[in-house]
PDB file of N, CA and C in Angstrom:
ATOM      1  N   MET A   1     -20.097 -32.807 -98.706  1.00 51.00           N
ATOM      2  CA  MET A   1     -18.996 -32.178 -97.988  1.00 51.00           C
ATOM      3  C   MET A   1     -18.777 -32.959 -96.694  1.00 51.00           C
ATOM      4  N   THR A   2     -17.548 -33.259 -96.395  1.00 52.00           N
ATOM      5  CA  THR A   2     -17.250 -34.053 -95.211  1.00 52.00           C
ATOM      6  C   THR A   2     -17.118 -33.166 -93.985  1.00 52.00           C
ATOM      7  N   LEU A   3     -17.189 -33.800 -92.822  1.00 50.00           N
ATOM      8  CA  LEU A   3     -17.032 -33.050 -91.574  1.00 50.00           C
ATOM      9  C   LEU A   3     -15.647 -32.420 -91.464  1.00 50.00           C
ATOM     10  N   GLU A   4     -14.617 -33.090 -91.999  1.00 52.00           N
ATOM     11  CA  GLU A   4     -13.271 -32.532 -91.950  1.00 52.00           C
ATOM     12  C   GLU A   4     -13.207 -31.220 -92.722  1.00 52.00           C
ATOM     13  N   ARG A   5     -13.859 -31.174 -93.857  1.00 54.00           N
ATOM     14  CA  ARG A   5     -13.849 -29.954 -94.670  1.00 54.00           C
ATOM     15  C   ARG A   5     -14.608 -28.836 -93.968  1.00 54.00           C
ATOM     16  N   ILE A   6     -15.724 -29.156 -93.344  1.00 51.00           N
ATOM     17  CA  ILE A   6     -16.487 -28.151 -92.611  1.00 51.00           C
ATOM     18  C   ILE A   6     -15.647 -27.601 -91.462  1.00 51.00           C
ATOM     19  N   ALA A   7     -14.889 -28.465 -90.796  1.00 53.00           N
ATOM     20  CA  ALA A   7     -14.091 -28.052 -89.646  1.00 53.00           C
ATOM     21  C   ALA A   7     -13.012 -27.042 -90.022  1.00 53.00           C
ATOM     22  N   VAL A   8     -12.470 -27.117 -91.223  1.00 63.00           N
ATOM     23  CA  VAL A   8     -11.406 -26.191 -91.602  1.00 63.00           C
ATOM     24  C   VAL A   8     -11.933 -24.904 -92.221  1.00 63.00           C
ATOM     25  N   GLN A   9     -13.223 -24.808 -92.448  1.00 75.00           N
ATOM     26  CA  GLN A   9     -13.781 -23.592 -93.025  1.00 75.00           C
ATOM     27  C   GLN A   9     -14.057 -22.573 -91.927  1.00 75.00           C
ATOM     28  N   CYS A  10     -13.000 -21.978 -91.438  1.00 83.00           N
ATOM     29  CA  CYS A  10     -13.107 -20.964 -90.394  1.00 83.00           C
ATOM     30  C   CYS A  10     -12.002 -19.936 -90.605  1.00 83.00           C
ATOM     31  N   CYS A  11     -12.039 -18.879 -89.846  1.00 86.00           N
ATOM     32  CA  CYS A  11     -11.113 -17.759 -90.052  1.00 86.00           C
ATOM     33  C   CYS A  11      -9.639 -18.150 -89.970  1.00 86.00           C
ATOM     34  N   LYS A  12      -9.281 -19.054 -89.070  1.00 85.00           N
ATOM     35  CA  LYS A  12      -7.852 -19.363 -88.926  1.00 85.00           C
ATOM     36  C   LYS A  12      -7.275 -20.032 -90.169  1.00 85.00           C
ATOM     37  N   SER A  13      -8.107 -20.669 -90.990  1.00 85.00           N
ATOM     38  CA  SER A  13      -7.608 -21.314 -92.200  1.00 85.00           C
ATOM     39  C   SER A  13      -8.011 -20.570 -93.472  1.00 85.00           C
ATOM     40  N   CYS A  14      -8.560 -19.383 -93.318  1.00 86.00           N
ATOM     41  CA  CYS A  14      -9.014 -18.595 -94.464  1.00 86.00           C
ATOM     42  C   CYS A  14      -7.822 -17.953 -95.177  1.00 86.00           C
ATOM     43  N   ALA A  15      -7.896 -17.857 -96.486  1.00 85.00           N
ATOM     44  CA  ALA A  15      -6.829 -17.226 -97.267  1.00 85.00           C
ATOM     45  C   ALA A  15      -6.762 -15.725 -97.032  1.00 85.00           C
ATOM     46  N   HIS A  16      -7.822 -15.133 -96.474  1.00 88.00           N
ATOM     47  CA  HIS A  16      -7.870 -13.686 -96.284  1.00 88.00           C
ATOM     48  C   HIS A  16      -7.464 -13.231 -94.883  1.00 88.00           C
ATOM     49  N   VAL A  17      -7.112 -14.152 -94.011  1.00 91.00           N
ATOM     50  CA  VAL A  17      -6.785 -13.772 -92.635  1.00 91.00           C
ATOM     51  C   VAL A  17      -5.422 -13.079 -92.583  1.00 91.00           C
ATOM     52  N   LEU A  18      -5.335 -12.068 -91.725  1.00 92.00           N
ATOM     53  CA  LEU A  18      -4.080 -11.350 -91.498  1.00 92.00           C
ATOM     54  C   LEU A  18      -3.646 -11.592 -90.057  1.00 92.00           C
ATOM     55  N   ASN A  19      -2.388 -11.941 -89.854  1.00 93.00           N
ATOM     56  CA  ASN A  19      -1.862 -12.072 -88.493  1.00 93.00           C
ATOM     57  C   ASN A  19      -1.580 -10.677 -87.958  1.00 93.00           C
ATOM     58  N   SER A  20      -1.985 -10.444 -86.718  1.00 90.00           N
ATOM     59  CA  SER A  20      -1.871  -9.104 -86.159  1.00 90.00           C
ATOM     60  C   SER A  20      -1.487  -9.157 -84.690  1.00 90.00           C
ATOM     61  N   ASP A  21      -0.429  -8.462 -84.339  1.00 91.00           N
ATOM     62  CA  ASP A  21      -0.030  -8.359 -82.934  1.00 91.00           C
ATOM     63  C   ASP A  21      -0.922  -7.395 -82.167  1.00 91.00           C
ATOM     64  N   SER A  22      -1.664  -6.558 -82.893  1.00 89.00           N
ATOM     65  CA  SER A  22      -2.472  -5.527 -82.232  1.00 89.00           C
ATOM     66  C   SER A  22      -3.887  -5.976 -81.884  1.00 89.00           C
ATOM     67  N   SER A  23      -4.229  -7.231 -82.157  1.00 88.00           N
ATOM     68  CA  SER A  23      -5.558  -7.718 -81.769  1.00 88.00           C
ATOM     69  C   SER A  23      -5.411  -8.796 -80.706  1.00 88.00           C
ATOM     70  N   GLU A  24      -6.402  -8.883 -79.839  1.00 90.00           N
ATOM     71  CA  GLU A  24      -6.324  -9.857 -78.751  1.00 90.00           C
ATOM     72  C   GLU A  24      -6.362 -11.295 -79.256  1.00 90.00           C
ATOM     73  N   THR A  25      -6.915 -11.532 -80.448  1.00 91.00           N
ATOM     74  CA  THR A  25      -6.970 -12.883 -81.006  1.00 91.00           C
ATOM     75  C   THR A  25      -5.809 -13.175 -81.946  1.00 91.00           C
ATOM     76  N   GLN A  26      -4.998 -12.165 -82.246  1.00 94.00           N
ATOM     77  CA  GLN A  26      -3.877 -12.258 -83.185  1.00 94.00           C
ATOM     78  C   GLN A  26      -4.322 -12.389 -84.642  1.00 94.00           C
ATOM     79  N   LEU A  27      -5.632 -12.277 -84.913  1.00 93.00           N
ATOM     80  CA  LEU A  27      -6.144 -12.421 -86.277  1.00 93.00           C
ATOM     81  C   LEU A  27      -7.055 -11.263 -86.648  1.00 93.00           C
ATOM     82  N   ARG A  28      -6.979 -10.856 -87.897  1.00 93.00           N
ATOM     83  CA  ARG A  28      -7.889  -9.851 -88.444  1.00 93.00           C
ATOM     84  C   ARG A  28      -8.324 -10.309 -89.827  1.00 93.00           C
ATOM     85  N   CYS A  29      -9.524  -9.897 -90.223  1.00 92.00           N
ATOM     86  CA  CYS A  29     -10.045 -10.271 -91.532  1.00 92.00           C
ATOM     87  C   CYS A  29      -9.486  -9.317 -92.582  1.00 92.00           C
ATOM     88  N   GLY A  30      -8.759  -9.842 -93.541  1.00 91.00           N
ATOM     89  CA  GLY A  30      -8.161  -9.033 -94.598  1.00 91.00           C
ATOM     90  C   GLY A  30      -8.921  -9.087 -95.903  1.00 91.00           C
ATOM     91  N   LEU A  31     -10.181  -9.488 -95.866  1.00 90.00           N
ATOM     92  CA  LEU A  31     -10.960  -9.597 -97.100  1.00 90.00           C
ATOM     93  C   LEU A  31     -10.977  -8.273 -97.860  1.00 90.00           C
ATOM     94  N   GLY A  32     -11.152  -7.162 -97.151  1.00 90.00           N
ATOM     95  CA  GLY A  32     -11.170  -5.854 -97.800  1.00 90.00           C
ATOM     96  C   GLY A  32      -9.879  -5.555 -98.553  1.00 90.00           C
ATOM     97  N   TYR A  33      -8.785  -6.040 -98.042  1.00 92.00           N
ATOM     98  CA  TYR A  33      -7.485  -5.862 -98.696  1.00 92.00           C
ATOM     99  C   TYR A  33      -7.377  -6.767 -99.919  1.00 92.00           C
ATOM    100  N   TYR A  34      -7.733  -8.034 -99.759  1.00 91.00           N
ATOM    101  CA  TYR A  34      -7.530  -9.002-100.830  1.00 91.00           C
ATOM    102  C   TYR A  34      -8.513  -8.873-101.988  1.00 91.00           C
ATOM    103  N   ILE A  35      -9.641  -8.200-101.809  1.00 90.00           N
ATOM    104  CA  ILE A  35     -10.563  -8.044-102.940  1.00 90.00           C
ATOM    105  C   ILE A  35     -10.145  -6.889-103.856  1.00 90.00           C
ATOM    106  N   GLN A  36      -9.162  -6.095-103.435  1.00 92.00           N
ATOM    107  CA  GLN A  36      -8.631  -5.041-104.296  1.00 92.00           C
ATOM    108  C   GLN A  36      -7.786  -5.676-105.400  1.00 92.00           C
ATOM    109  N   PRO A  37      -7.770  -5.073-106.589  1.00 94.00           N
ATOM    110  CA  PRO A  37      -6.899  -5.605-107.651  1.00 94.00           C
ATOM    111  C   PRO A  37      -5.437  -5.600-107.186  1.00 94.00           C
ATOM    112  N   PRO A  38      -4.698  -6.669-107.446  1.00 92.00           N
ATOM    113  CA  PRO A  38      -3.329  -6.790-106.932  1.00 92.00           C
ATOM    114  C   PRO A  38      -2.410  -5.611-107.253  1.00 92.00           C
ATOM    115  N   LEU A  39      -2.519  -5.043-108.428  1.00 94.00           N
ATOM    116  CA  LEU A  39      -1.620  -3.945-108.795  1.00 94.00           C
ATOM    117  C   LEU A  39      -1.910  -2.652-108.048  1.00 94.00           C
ATOM    118  N   THR A  40      -3.125  -2.505-107.538  1.00 93.00           N
ATOM    119  CA  THR A  40      -3.488  -1.260-106.846  1.00 93.00           C
ATOM    120  C   THR A  40      -3.696  -1.452-105.350  1.00 93.00           C
ATOM    121  N   ARG A  41      -3.374  -2.634-104.835  1.00 91.00           N
ATOM    122  CA  ARG A  41      -3.564  -2.925-103.406  1.00 91.00           C
ATOM    123  C   ARG A  41      -2.711  -2.032-102.529  1.00 91.00           C
ATOM    124  N   LYS A  42      -3.351  -1.477-101.522  1.00 90.00           N
ATOM    125  CA  LYS A  42      -2.626  -0.711-100.508  1.00 90.00           C
ATOM    126  C   LYS A  42      -3.152  -1.149 -99.155  1.00 90.00           C
ATOM    127  N   GLN A  43      -2.251  -1.556 -98.286  1.00 87.00           N
ATOM    128  CA  GLN A  43      -2.676  -2.003 -96.965  1.00 87.00           C
ATOM    129  C   GLN A  43      -2.952  -0.804 -96.076  1.00 87.00           C
ATOM    130  N   GLY A  44      -4.105  -0.845 -95.423  1.00 90.00           N
ATOM    131  CA  GLY A  44      -4.455   0.196 -94.467  1.00 90.00           C
ATOM    132  C   GLY A  44      -3.872  -0.120 -93.104  1.00 90.00           C
ATOM    133  N   ARG A  45      -4.198   0.711 -92.146  1.00 92.00           N
ATOM    134  CA  ARG A  45      -3.765   0.447 -90.768  1.00 92.00           C
ATOM    135  C   ARG A  45      -4.406  -0.853 -90.296  1.00 92.00           C
ATOM    136  N   MET A  46      -3.687  -1.607 -89.498  1.00 92.00           N
ATOM    137  CA  MET A  46      -4.218  -2.895 -89.034  1.00 92.00           C
ATOM    138  C   MET A  46      -5.520  -2.732 -88.261  1.00 92.00           C
ATOM    139  N   ASP A  47      -5.693  -1.612 -87.551  1.00 91.00           N
ATOM    140  CA  ASP A  47      -6.935  -1.449 -86.798  1.00 91.00           C
ATOM    141  C   ASP A  47      -8.139  -1.154 -87.701  1.00 91.00           C
ATOM    142  N   SER A  48      -7.916  -1.021 -89.006  1.00 93.00           N
ATOM    143  CA  SER A  48      -9.038  -0.841 -89.930  1.00 93.00           C
ATOM    144  C   SER A  48      -9.634  -2.178 -90.374  1.00 93.00           C
ATOM    145  N   TYR A  49      -8.951  -3.270 -90.068  1.00 92.00           N
ATOM    146  CA  TYR A  49      -9.449  -4.607 -90.392  1.00 92.00           C
ATOM    147  C   TYR A  49     -10.102  -5.204 -89.151  1.00 92.00           C
ATOM    148  N   PRO A  50     -11.283  -5.823 -89.297  1.00 92.00           N
ATOM    149  CA  PRO A  50     -11.981  -6.347 -88.116  1.00 92.00           C
ATOM    150  C   PRO A  50     -11.243  -7.509 -87.440  1.00 92.00           C
ATOM    151  N   VAL A  51     -11.277  -7.508 -86.121  1.00 92.00           N
ATOM    152  CA  VAL A  51     -10.717  -8.608 -85.328  1.00 92.00           C
ATOM    153  C   VAL A  51     -11.636  -9.815 -85.489  1.00 92.00           C
ATOM    154  N   VAL A  52     -11.052 -10.989 -85.691  1.00 91.00           N
ATOM    155  CA  VAL A  52     -11.839 -12.215 -85.827  1.00 91.00           C
ATOM    156  C   VAL A  52     -11.306 -13.279 -84.883  1.00 91.00           C
ATOM    157  N   GLU A  53     -12.167 -14.200 -84.521  1.00 90.00           N
ATOM    158  CA  GLU A  53     -11.781 -15.357 -83.709  1.00 90.00           C
ATOM    159  C   GLU A  53     -11.312 -16.471 -84.646  1.00 90.00           C
ATOM    160  N   ALA A  54     -10.429 -17.326 -84.177  1.00 88.00           N
ATOM    161  CA  ALA A  54      -9.873 -18.392 -85.009  1.00 88.00           C
ATOM    162  C   ALA A  54     -10.942 -19.325 -85.572  1.00 88.00           C
ATOM    163  N   HIS A  55     -11.969 -19.639 -84.787  1.00 85.00           N
ATOM    164  CA  HIS A  55     -12.979 -20.601 -85.237  1.00 85.00           C
ATOM    165  C   HIS A  55     -14.273 -19.932 -85.677  1.00 85.00           C
ATOM    166  N   GLU A  56     -14.221 -18.642 -85.920  1.00 84.00           N
ATOM    167  CA  GLU A  56     -15.373 -17.891 -86.401  1.00 84.00           C
ATOM    168  C   GLU A  56     -15.614 -18.213 -87.874  1.00 84.00           C
ATOM    169  N   ARG A  57     -16.826 -17.949 -88.346  1.00 81.00           N
ATOM    170  CA  ARG A  57     -17.147 -18.108 -89.764  1.00 81.00           C
ATOM    171  C   ARG A  57     -17.851 -16.855 -90.240  1.00 81.00           C
ATOM    172  N   CYS A  58     -17.328 -16.225 -91.271  1.00 78.00           N
ATOM    173  CA  CYS A  58     -17.982 -15.037 -91.810  1.00 78.00           C
ATOM    174  C   CYS A  58     -19.085 -15.458 -92.782  1.00 78.00           C
ATOM    175  N   GLY A  59     -19.752 -14.501 -93.361  1.00 72.00           N
ATOM    176  CA  GLY A  59     -20.834 -14.773 -94.301  1.00 72.00           C
ATOM    177  C   GLY A  59     -20.399 -15.602 -95.491  1.00 72.00           C
ATOM    178  N   ARG A  60     -19.157 -15.450 -95.919  1.00 71.00           N
ATOM    179  CA  ARG A  60     -18.669 -16.234 -97.062  1.00 71.00           C
ATOM    180  C   ARG A  60     -18.637 -17.724 -96.724  1.00 71.00           C
ATOM    181  N   TRP A  61     -18.229 -18.092 -95.507  1.00 62.00           N
ATOM    182  CA  TRP A  61     -18.237 -19.500 -95.099  1.00 62.00           C
ATOM    183  C   TRP A  61     -19.668 -19.979 -94.882  1.00 62.00           C
ATOM    184  N   ARG A  62     -20.485 -19.177 -94.190  1.00 58.00           N
ATOM    185  CA  ARG A  62     -21.857 -19.593 -93.895  1.00 58.00           C
ATOM    186  C   ARG A  62     -22.649 -19.814 -95.174  1.00 58.00           C
ATOM    187  N   ASP A  63     -22.469 -18.955 -96.175  1.00 58.00           N
ATOM    188  CA  ASP A  63     -23.191 -19.105 -97.429  1.00 58.00           C
ATOM    189  C   ASP A  63     -22.792 -20.378 -98.156  1.00 58.00           C
ATOM    190  N   SER A  64     -21.524 -20.766 -98.071  1.00 56.00           N
ATOM    191  CA  SER A  64     -21.084 -21.979 -98.754  1.00 56.00           C
ATOM    192  C   SER A  64     -21.576 -23.235 -98.049  1.00 56.00           C
ATOM    193  N   LEU A  65     -21.952 -23.127 -96.778  1.00 51.00           N
ATOM    194  CA  LEU A  65     -22.451 -24.284 -96.034  1.00 51.00           C
ATOM    195  C   LEU A  65     -23.971 -24.402 -96.088  1.00 51.00           C
ATOM    196  N   LYS A  66     -24.644 -23.412 -96.635  1.00 52.00           N
ATOM    197  CA  LYS A  66     -26.094 -23.375 -96.613  1.00 52.00           C
ATOM    198  C   LYS A  66     -26.722 -24.625 -97.220  1.00 52.00           C
ATOM    199  N   GLY A  67     -26.217 -25.076 -98.353  1.00 50.00           N
ATOM    200  CA  GLY A  67     -26.781 -26.239 -99.013  1.00 50.00           C
ATOM    201  C   GLY A  67     -26.512 -27.539 -98.278  1.00 50.00           C
ATOM    202  N   VAL A  68     -25.490 -27.573 -97.447  1.00 49.00           N
ATOM    203  CA  VAL A  68     -25.117 -28.789 -96.743  1.00 49.00           C
ATOM    204  C   VAL A  68     -25.889 -28.932 -95.435  1.00 49.00           C
ATOM    205  N   LEU A  69     -25.905 -27.869 -94.656  1.00 48.00           N
ATOM    206  CA  LEU A  69     -26.509 -27.954 -93.333  1.00 48.00           C
ATOM    207  C   LEU A  69     -27.951 -27.468 -93.293  1.00 48.00           C
ATOM    208  N   LYS A  70     -28.299 -26.581 -94.204  1.00 48.00           N
ATOM    209  CA  LYS A  70     -29.659 -26.039 -94.228  1.00 48.00           C
ATOM    210  C   LYS A  70     -30.243 -26.248 -95.611  1.00 48.00           C
ATOM    211  N   PRO A  71     -31.380 -26.884 -95.688  1.00 47.00           N
ATOM    212  CA  PRO A  71     -31.973 -27.118 -97.020  1.00 47.00           C
ATOM    213  C   PRO A  71     -32.401 -25.833 -97.693  1.00 47.00           C
TER     214      PRO A  71
END
C-alpha cells in the first residue's frame, strides 16, 4: 500500500461520511445509515450520527492498515 493511499483513508474521503451543518466539523459518520439494506433505509436525526474530524480514522480504516503498519 502506498503512502498516497494511506493518506486518503480518512473520514473526509470515506463513502459513509455525511455532510452536516449541525456539527462543528461539518462531517458525521453515516456508517449506521449505510449498513442498513437500501430498501429499508431510513435516515435518523443528524445528531444521532457521531461527529467526526476530516482526518480521523475509524476502526474500519485502522483494521485495514494493521497489516501494513503493524505486523
